[in-house]
Structures are given as C-alpha cells and as structure tokens.
PDB file of N, CA and C in Angstrom:
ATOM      1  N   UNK A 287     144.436  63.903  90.830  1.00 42.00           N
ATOM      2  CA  UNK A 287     143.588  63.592  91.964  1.00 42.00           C
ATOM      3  C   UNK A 287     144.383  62.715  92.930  1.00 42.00           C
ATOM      4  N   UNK A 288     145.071  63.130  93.863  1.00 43.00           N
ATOM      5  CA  UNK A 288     145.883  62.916  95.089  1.00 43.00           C
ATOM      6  C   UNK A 288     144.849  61.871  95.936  1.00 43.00           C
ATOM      7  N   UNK A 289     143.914  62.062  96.199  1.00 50.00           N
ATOM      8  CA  UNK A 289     143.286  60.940  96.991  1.00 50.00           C
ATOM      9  C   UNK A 289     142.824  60.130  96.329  1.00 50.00           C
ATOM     10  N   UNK A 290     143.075  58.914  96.987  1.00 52.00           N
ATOM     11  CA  UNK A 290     142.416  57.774  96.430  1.00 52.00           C
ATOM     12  C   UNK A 290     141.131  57.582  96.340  1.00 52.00           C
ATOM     13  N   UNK A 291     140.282  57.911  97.784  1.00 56.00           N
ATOM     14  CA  UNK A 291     138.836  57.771  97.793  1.00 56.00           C
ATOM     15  C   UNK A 291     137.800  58.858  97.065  1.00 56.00           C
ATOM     16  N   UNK A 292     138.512  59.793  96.159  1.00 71.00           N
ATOM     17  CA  UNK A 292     138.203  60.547  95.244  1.00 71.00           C
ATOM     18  C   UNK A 292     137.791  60.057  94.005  1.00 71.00           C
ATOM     19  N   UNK A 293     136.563  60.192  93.420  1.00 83.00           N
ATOM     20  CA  UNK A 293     136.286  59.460  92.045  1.00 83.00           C
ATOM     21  C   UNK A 293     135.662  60.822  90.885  1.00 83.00           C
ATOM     22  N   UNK A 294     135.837  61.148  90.038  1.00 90.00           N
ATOM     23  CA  UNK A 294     135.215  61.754  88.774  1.00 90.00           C
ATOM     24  C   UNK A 294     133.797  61.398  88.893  1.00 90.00           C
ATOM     25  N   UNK A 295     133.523  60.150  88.311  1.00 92.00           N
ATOM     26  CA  UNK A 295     132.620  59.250  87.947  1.00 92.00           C
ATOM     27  C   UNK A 295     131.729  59.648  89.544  1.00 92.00           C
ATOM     28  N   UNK A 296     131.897  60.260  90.488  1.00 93.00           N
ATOM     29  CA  UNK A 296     130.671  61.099  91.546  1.00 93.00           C
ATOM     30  C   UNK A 296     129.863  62.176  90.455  1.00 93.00           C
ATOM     31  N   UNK A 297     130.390  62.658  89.723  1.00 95.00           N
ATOM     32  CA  UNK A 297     129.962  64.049  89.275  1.00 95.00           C
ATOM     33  C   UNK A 297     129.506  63.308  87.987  1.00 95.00           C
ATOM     34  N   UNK A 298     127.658  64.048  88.309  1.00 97.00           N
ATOM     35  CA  UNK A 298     126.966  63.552  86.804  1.00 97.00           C
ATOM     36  C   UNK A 298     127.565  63.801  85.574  1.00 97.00           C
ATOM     37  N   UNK A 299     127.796  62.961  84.692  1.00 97.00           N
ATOM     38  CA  UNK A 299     128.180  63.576  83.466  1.00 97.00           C
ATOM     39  C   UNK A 299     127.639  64.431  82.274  1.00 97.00           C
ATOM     40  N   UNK A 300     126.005  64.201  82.858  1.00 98.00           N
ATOM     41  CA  UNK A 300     125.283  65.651  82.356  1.00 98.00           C
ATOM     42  C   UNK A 300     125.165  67.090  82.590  1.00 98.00           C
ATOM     43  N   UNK A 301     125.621  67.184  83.978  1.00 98.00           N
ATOM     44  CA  UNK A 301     126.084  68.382  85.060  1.00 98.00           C
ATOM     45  C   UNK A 301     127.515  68.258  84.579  1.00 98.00           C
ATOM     46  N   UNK A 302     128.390  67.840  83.965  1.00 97.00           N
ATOM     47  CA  UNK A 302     129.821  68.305  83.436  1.00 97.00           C
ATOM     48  C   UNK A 302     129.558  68.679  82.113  1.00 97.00           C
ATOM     49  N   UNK A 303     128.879  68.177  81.194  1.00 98.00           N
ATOM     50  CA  UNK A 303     128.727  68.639  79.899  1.00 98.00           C
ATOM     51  C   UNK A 303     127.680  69.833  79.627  1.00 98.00           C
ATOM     52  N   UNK A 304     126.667  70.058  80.862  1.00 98.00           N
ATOM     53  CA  UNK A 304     126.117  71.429  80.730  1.00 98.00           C
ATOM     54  C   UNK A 304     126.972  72.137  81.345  1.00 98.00           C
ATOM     55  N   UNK A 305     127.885  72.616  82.068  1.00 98.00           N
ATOM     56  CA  UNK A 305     128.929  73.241  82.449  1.00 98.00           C
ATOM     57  C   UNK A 305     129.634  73.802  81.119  1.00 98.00           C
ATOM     58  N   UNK A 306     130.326  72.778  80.677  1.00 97.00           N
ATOM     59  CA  UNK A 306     131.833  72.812  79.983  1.00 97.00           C
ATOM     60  C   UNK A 306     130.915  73.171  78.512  1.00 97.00           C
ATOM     61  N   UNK A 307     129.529  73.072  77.974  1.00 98.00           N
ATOM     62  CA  UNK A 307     128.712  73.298  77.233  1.00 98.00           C
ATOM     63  C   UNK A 307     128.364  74.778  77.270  1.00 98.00           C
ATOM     64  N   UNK A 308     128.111  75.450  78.806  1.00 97.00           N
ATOM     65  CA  UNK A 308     127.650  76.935  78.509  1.00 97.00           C
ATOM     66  C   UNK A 308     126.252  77.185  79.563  1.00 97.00           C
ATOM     67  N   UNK A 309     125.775  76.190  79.859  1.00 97.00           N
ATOM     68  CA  UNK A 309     124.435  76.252  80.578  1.00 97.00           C
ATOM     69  C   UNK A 309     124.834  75.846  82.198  1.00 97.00           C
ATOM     70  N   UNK A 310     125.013  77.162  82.809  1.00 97.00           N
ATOM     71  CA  UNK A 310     125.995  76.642  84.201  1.00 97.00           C
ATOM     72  C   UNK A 310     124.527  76.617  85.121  1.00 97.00           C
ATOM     73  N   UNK A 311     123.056  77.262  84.493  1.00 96.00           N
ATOM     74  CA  UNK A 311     122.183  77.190  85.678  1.00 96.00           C
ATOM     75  C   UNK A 311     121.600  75.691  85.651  1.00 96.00           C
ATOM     76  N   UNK A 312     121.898  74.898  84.787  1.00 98.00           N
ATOM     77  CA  UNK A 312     121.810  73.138  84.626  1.00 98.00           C
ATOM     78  C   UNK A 312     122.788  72.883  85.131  1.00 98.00           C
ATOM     79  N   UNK A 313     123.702  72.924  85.023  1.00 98.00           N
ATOM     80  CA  UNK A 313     124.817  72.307  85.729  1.00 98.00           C
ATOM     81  C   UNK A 313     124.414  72.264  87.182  1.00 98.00           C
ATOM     82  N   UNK A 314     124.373  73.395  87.717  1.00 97.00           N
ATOM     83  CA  UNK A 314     124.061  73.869  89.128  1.00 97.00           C
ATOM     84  C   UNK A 314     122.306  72.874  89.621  1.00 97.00           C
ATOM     85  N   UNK A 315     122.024  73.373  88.368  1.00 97.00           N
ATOM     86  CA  UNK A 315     120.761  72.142  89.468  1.00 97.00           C
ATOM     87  C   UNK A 315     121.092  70.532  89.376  1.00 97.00           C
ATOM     88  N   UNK A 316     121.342  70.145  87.967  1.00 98.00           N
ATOM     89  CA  UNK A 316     121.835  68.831  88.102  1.00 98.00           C
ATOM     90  C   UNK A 316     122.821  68.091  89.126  1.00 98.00           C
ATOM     91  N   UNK A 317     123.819  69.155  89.600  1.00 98.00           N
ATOM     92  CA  UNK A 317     124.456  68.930  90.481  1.00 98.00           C
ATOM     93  C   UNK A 317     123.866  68.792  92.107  1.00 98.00           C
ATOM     94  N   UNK A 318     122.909  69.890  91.802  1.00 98.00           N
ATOM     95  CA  UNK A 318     122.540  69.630  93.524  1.00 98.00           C
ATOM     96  C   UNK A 318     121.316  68.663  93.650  1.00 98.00           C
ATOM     97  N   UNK A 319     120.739  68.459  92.387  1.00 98.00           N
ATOM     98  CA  UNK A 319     120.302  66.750  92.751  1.00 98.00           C
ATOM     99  C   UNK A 319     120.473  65.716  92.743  1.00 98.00           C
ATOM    100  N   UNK A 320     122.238  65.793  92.192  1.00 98.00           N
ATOM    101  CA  UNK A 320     122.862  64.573  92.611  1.00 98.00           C
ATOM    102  C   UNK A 320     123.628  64.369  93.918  1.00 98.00           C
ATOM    103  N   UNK A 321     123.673  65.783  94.747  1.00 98.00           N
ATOM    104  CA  UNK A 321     123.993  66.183  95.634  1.00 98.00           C
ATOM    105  C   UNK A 321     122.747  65.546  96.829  1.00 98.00           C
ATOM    106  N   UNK A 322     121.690  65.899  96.567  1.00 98.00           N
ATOM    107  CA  UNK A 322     120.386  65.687  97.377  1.00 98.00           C
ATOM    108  C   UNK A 322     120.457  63.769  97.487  1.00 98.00           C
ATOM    109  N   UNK A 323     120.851  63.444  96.575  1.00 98.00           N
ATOM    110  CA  UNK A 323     120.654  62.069  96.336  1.00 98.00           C
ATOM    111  C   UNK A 323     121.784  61.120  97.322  1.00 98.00           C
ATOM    112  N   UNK A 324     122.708  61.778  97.707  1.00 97.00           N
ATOM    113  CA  UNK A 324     124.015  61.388  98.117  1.00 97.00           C
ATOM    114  C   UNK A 324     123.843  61.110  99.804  1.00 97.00           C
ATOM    115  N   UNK A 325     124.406  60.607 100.184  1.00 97.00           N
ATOM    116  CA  UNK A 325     124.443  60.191 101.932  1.00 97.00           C
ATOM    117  C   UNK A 325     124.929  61.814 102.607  1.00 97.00           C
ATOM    118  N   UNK A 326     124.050  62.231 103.377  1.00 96.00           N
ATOM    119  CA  UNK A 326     124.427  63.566 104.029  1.00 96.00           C
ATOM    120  C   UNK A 326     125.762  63.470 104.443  1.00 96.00           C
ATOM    121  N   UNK A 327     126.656  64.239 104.423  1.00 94.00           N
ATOM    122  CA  UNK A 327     127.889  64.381 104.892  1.00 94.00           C
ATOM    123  C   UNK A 327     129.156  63.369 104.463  1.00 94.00           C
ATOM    124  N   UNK A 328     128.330  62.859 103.186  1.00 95.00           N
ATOM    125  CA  UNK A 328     129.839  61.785 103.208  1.00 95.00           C
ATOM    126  C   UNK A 328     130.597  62.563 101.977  1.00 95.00           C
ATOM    127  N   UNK A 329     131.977  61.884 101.651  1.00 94.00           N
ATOM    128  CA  UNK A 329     132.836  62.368 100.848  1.00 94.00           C
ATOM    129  C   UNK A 329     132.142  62.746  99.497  1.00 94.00           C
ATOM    130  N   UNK A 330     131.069  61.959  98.605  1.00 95.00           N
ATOM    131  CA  UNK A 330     130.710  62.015  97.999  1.00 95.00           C
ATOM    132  C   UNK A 330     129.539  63.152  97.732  1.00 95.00           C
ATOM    133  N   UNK A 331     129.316  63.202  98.703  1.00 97.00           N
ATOM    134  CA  UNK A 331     128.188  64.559  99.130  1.00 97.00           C
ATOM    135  C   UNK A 331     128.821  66.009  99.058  1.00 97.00           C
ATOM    136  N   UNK A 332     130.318  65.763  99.480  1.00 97.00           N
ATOM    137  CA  UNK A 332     131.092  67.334 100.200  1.00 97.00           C
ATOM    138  C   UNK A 332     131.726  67.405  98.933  1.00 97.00           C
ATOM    139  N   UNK A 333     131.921  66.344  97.701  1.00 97.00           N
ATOM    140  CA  UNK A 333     131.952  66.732  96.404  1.00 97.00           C
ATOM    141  C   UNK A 333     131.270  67.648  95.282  1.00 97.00           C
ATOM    142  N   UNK A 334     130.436  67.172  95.681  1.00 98.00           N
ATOM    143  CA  UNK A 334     129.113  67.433  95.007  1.00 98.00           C
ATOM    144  C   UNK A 334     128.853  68.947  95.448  1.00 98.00           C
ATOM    145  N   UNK A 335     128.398  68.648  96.684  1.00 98.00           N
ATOM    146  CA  UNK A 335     128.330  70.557  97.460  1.00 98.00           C
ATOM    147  C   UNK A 335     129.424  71.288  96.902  1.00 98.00           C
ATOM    148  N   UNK A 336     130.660  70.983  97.055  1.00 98.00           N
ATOM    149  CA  UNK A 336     131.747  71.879  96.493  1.00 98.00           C
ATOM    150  C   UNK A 336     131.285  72.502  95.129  1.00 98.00           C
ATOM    151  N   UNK A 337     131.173  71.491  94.351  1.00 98.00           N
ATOM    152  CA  UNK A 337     130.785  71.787  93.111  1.00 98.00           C
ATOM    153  C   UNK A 337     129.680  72.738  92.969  1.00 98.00           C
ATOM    154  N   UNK A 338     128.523  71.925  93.376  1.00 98.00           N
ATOM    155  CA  UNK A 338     127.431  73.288  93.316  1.00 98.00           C
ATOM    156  C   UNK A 338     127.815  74.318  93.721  1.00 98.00           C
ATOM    157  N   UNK A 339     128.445  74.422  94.868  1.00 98.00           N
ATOM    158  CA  UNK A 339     128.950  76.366  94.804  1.00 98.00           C
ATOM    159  C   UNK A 339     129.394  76.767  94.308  1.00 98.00           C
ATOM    160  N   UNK A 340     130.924  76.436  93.906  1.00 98.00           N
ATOM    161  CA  UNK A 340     131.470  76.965  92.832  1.00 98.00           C
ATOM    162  C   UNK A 340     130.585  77.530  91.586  1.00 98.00           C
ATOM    163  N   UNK A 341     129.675  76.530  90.923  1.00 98.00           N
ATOM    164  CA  UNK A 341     129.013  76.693  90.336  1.00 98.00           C
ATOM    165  C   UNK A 341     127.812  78.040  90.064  1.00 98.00           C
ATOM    166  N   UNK A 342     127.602  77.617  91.432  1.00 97.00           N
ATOM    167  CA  UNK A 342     126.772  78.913  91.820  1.00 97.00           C
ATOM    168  C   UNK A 342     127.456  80.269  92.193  1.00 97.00           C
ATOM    169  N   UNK A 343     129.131  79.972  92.260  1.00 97.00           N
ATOM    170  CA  UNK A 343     129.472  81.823  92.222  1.00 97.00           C
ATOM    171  C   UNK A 343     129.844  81.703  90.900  1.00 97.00           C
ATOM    172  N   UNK A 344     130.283  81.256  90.218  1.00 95.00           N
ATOM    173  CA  UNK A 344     130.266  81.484  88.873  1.00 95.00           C
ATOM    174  C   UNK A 344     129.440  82.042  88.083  1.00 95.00           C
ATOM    175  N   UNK A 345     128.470  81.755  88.403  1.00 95.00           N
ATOM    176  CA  UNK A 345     126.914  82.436  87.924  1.00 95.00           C
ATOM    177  C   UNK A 345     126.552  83.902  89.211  1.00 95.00           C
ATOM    178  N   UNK A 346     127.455  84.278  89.811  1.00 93.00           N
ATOM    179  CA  UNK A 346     127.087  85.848  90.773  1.00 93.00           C
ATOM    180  C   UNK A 346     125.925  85.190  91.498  1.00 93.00           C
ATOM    181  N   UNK A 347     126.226  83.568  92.075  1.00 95.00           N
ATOM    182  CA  UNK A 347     125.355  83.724  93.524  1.00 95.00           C
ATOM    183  C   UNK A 347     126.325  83.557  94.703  1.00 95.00           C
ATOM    184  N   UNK A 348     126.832  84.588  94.516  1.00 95.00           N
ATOM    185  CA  UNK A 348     128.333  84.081  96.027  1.00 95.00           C
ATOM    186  C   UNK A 348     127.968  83.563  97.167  1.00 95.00           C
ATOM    187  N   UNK A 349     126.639  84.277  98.002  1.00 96.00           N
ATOM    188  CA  UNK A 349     126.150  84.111  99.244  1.00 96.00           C
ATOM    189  C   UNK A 349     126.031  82.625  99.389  1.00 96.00           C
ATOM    190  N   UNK A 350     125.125  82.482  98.567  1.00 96.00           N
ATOM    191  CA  UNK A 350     124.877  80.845  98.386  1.00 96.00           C
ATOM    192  C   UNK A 350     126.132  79.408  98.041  1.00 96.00           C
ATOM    193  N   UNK A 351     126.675  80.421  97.287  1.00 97.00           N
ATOM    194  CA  UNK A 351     127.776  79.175  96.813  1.00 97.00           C
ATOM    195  C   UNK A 351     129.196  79.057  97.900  1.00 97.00           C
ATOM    196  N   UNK A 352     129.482  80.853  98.661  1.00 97.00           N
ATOM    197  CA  UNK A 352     130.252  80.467  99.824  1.00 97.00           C
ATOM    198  C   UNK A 352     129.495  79.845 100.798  1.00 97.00           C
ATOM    199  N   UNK A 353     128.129  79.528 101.154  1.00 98.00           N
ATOM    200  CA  UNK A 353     128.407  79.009 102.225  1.00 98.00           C
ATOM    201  C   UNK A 353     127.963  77.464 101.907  1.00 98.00           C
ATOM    202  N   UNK A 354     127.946  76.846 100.339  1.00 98.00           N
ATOM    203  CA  UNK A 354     127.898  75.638 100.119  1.00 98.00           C
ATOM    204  C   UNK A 354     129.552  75.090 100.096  1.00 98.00           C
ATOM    205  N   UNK A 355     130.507  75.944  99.947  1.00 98.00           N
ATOM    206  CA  UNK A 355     131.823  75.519 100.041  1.00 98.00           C
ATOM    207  C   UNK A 355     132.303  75.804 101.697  1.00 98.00           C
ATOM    208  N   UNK A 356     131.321  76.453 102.366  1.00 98.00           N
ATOM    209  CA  UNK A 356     132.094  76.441 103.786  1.00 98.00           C
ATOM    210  C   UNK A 356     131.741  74.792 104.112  1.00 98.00           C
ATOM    211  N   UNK A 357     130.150  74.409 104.107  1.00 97.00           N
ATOM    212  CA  UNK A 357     130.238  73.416 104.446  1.00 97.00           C
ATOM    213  C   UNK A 357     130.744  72.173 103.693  1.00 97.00           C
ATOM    214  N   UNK A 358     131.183  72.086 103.047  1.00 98.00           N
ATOM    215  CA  UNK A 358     131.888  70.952 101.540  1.00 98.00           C
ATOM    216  C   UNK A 358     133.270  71.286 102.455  1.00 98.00           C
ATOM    217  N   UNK A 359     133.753  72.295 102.558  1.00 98.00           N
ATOM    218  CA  UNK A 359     135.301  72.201 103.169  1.00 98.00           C
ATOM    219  C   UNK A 359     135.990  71.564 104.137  1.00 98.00           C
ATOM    220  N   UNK A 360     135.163  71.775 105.232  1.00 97.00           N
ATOM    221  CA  UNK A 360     134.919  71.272 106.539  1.00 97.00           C
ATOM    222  C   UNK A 360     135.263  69.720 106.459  1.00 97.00           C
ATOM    223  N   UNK A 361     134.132  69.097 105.725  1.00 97.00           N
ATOM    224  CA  UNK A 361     134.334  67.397 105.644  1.00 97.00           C
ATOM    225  C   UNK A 361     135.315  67.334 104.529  1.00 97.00           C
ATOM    226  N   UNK A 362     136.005  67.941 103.515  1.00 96.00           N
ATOM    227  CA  UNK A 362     136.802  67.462 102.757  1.00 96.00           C
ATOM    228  C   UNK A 362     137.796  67.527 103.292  1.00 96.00           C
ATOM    229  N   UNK A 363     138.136  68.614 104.235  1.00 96.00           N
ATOM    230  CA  UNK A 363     139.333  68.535 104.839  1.00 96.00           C
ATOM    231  C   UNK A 363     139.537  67.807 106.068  1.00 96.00           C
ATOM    232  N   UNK A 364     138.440  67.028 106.961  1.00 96.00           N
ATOM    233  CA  UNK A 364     138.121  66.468 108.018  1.00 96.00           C
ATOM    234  C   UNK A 364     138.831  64.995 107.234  1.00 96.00           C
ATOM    235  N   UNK A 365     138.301  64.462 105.936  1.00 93.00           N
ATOM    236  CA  UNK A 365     138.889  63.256 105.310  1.00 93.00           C
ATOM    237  C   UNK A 365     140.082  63.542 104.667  1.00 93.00           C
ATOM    238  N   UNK A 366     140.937  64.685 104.457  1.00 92.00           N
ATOM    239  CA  UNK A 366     142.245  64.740 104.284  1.00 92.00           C
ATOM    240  C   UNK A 366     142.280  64.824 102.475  1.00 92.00           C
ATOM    241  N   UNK A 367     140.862  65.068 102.150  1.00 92.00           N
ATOM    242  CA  UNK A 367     140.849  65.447 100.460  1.00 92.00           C
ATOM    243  C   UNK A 367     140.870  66.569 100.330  1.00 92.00           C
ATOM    244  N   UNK A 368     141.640  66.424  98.597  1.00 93.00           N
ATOM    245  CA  UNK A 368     142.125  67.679  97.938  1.00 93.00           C
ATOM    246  C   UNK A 368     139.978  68.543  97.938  1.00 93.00           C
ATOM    247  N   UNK A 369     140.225  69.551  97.614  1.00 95.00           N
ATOM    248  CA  UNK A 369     138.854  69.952  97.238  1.00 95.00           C
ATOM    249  C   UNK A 369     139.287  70.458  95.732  1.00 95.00           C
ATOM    250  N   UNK A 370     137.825  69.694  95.298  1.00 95.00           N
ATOM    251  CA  UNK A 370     137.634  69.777  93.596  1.00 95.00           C
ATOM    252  C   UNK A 370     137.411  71.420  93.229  1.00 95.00           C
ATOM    253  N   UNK A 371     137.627  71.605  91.742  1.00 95.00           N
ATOM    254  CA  UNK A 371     137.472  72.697  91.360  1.00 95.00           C
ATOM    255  C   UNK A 371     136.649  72.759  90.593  1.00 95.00           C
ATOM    256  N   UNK A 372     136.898  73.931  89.490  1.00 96.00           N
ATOM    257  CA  UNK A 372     135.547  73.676  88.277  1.00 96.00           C
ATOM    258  C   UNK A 372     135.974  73.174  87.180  1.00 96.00           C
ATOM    259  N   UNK A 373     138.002  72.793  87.371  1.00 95.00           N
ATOM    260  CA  UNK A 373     138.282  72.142  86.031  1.00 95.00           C
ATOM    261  C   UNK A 373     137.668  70.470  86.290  1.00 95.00           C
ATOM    262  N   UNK A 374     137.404  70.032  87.422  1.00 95.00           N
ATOM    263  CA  UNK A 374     136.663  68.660  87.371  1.00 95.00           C
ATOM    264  C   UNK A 374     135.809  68.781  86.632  1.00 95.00           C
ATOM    265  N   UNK A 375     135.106  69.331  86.228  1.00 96.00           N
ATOM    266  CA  UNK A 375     133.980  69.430  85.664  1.00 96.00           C
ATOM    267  C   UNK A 375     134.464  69.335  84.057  1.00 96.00           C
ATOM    268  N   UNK A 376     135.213  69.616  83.824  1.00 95.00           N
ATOM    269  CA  UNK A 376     135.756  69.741  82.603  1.00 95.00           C
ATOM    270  C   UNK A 376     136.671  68.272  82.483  1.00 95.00           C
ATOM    271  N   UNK A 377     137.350  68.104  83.435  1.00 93.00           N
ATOM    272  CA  UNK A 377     138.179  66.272  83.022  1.00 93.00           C
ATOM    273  C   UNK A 377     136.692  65.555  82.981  1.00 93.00           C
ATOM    274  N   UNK A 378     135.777  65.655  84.098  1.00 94.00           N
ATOM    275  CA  UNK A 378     134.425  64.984  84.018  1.00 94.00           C
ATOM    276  C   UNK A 378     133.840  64.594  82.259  1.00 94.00           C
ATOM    277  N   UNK A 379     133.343  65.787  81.821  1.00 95.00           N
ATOM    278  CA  UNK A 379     132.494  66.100  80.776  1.00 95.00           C
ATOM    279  C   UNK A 379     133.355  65.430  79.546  1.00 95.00           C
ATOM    280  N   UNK A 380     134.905  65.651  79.742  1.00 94.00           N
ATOM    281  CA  UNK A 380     136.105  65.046  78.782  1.00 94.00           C
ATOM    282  C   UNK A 380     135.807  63.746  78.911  1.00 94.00           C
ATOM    283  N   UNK A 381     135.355  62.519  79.847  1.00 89.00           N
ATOM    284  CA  UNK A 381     135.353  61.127  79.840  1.00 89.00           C
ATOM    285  C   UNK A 381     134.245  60.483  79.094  1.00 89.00           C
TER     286      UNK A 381
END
C-alpha cells in the first residue's frame, strides 16, 4: 500500500471475512453500509465504493459494480491513490 493516507482498518473486518469466507452477497452489503456510513466523496468512501463493486462483479452484477468503480476511480485517482483490489479484502480478513 503505496499511499500513506490509505488504511486496511477502512474495510469492515466482517465484510473481509465474509468475502475471503465464501459469502460475497454479505460482503457486498456489509461493505456498502460501511460505505453509506462514510463522508460522501472522501478517500475513505472511494474505498469502500471500489470495493463494493468489485464485489458486486464478482458475483455477475457488472452494471452495478462498473459504475460503482467509475465513480470510486475518479476520486482515487483525483487523491493520487493506488485503487484497492479484492486481495485487500483478503490482507483485511488476514489481520
């Protein structure tokens, strides 16, 4: 994790262990209500969104999950951060 203002510890650790566990349609909601919970548009938010999409094409909802990573991209790359993948979820669930 190249940026500094990047933290793990954003991503619930119950939404990493239903992931890396097998239950990606928990993951996906746990995530987007920690997502809902987050300051609109901040780094911590465009984390979170990333994640839920991914999440959600993983599970064959592409429509939905590309255009939760169009907007997650936008501000991650506006702050000069790497964008997370779905192995976060897995260093996550590992801590």
């Amino acid at each position: 994790m190249a940026h500094p203002d990047l933290s793990l510890s954003w991503i619930p650790l119950d939404a990493a262990q239903a992931f890396v566990g097998g239950d990606e349609r928990l993951a996906a909601t746990l995530l987007a209500r920690a997502r809902d919970r987050a300051v609109p548009d901040s780094l911590v938010w465009a984390v979170l969104e990333r994640l839920h999409g991914l999440v959600l094409i993983h599970v064959q909802r592409e429509v939905e999950g590309t255009f939760a990573l169009e907007r997650a991209d936008a501000l991650l790359d506006q702050a000069g951060a790497p964008r997370p993948d779905l192995e976060w979820l897995s260093l996550r669930a590992a801590q």
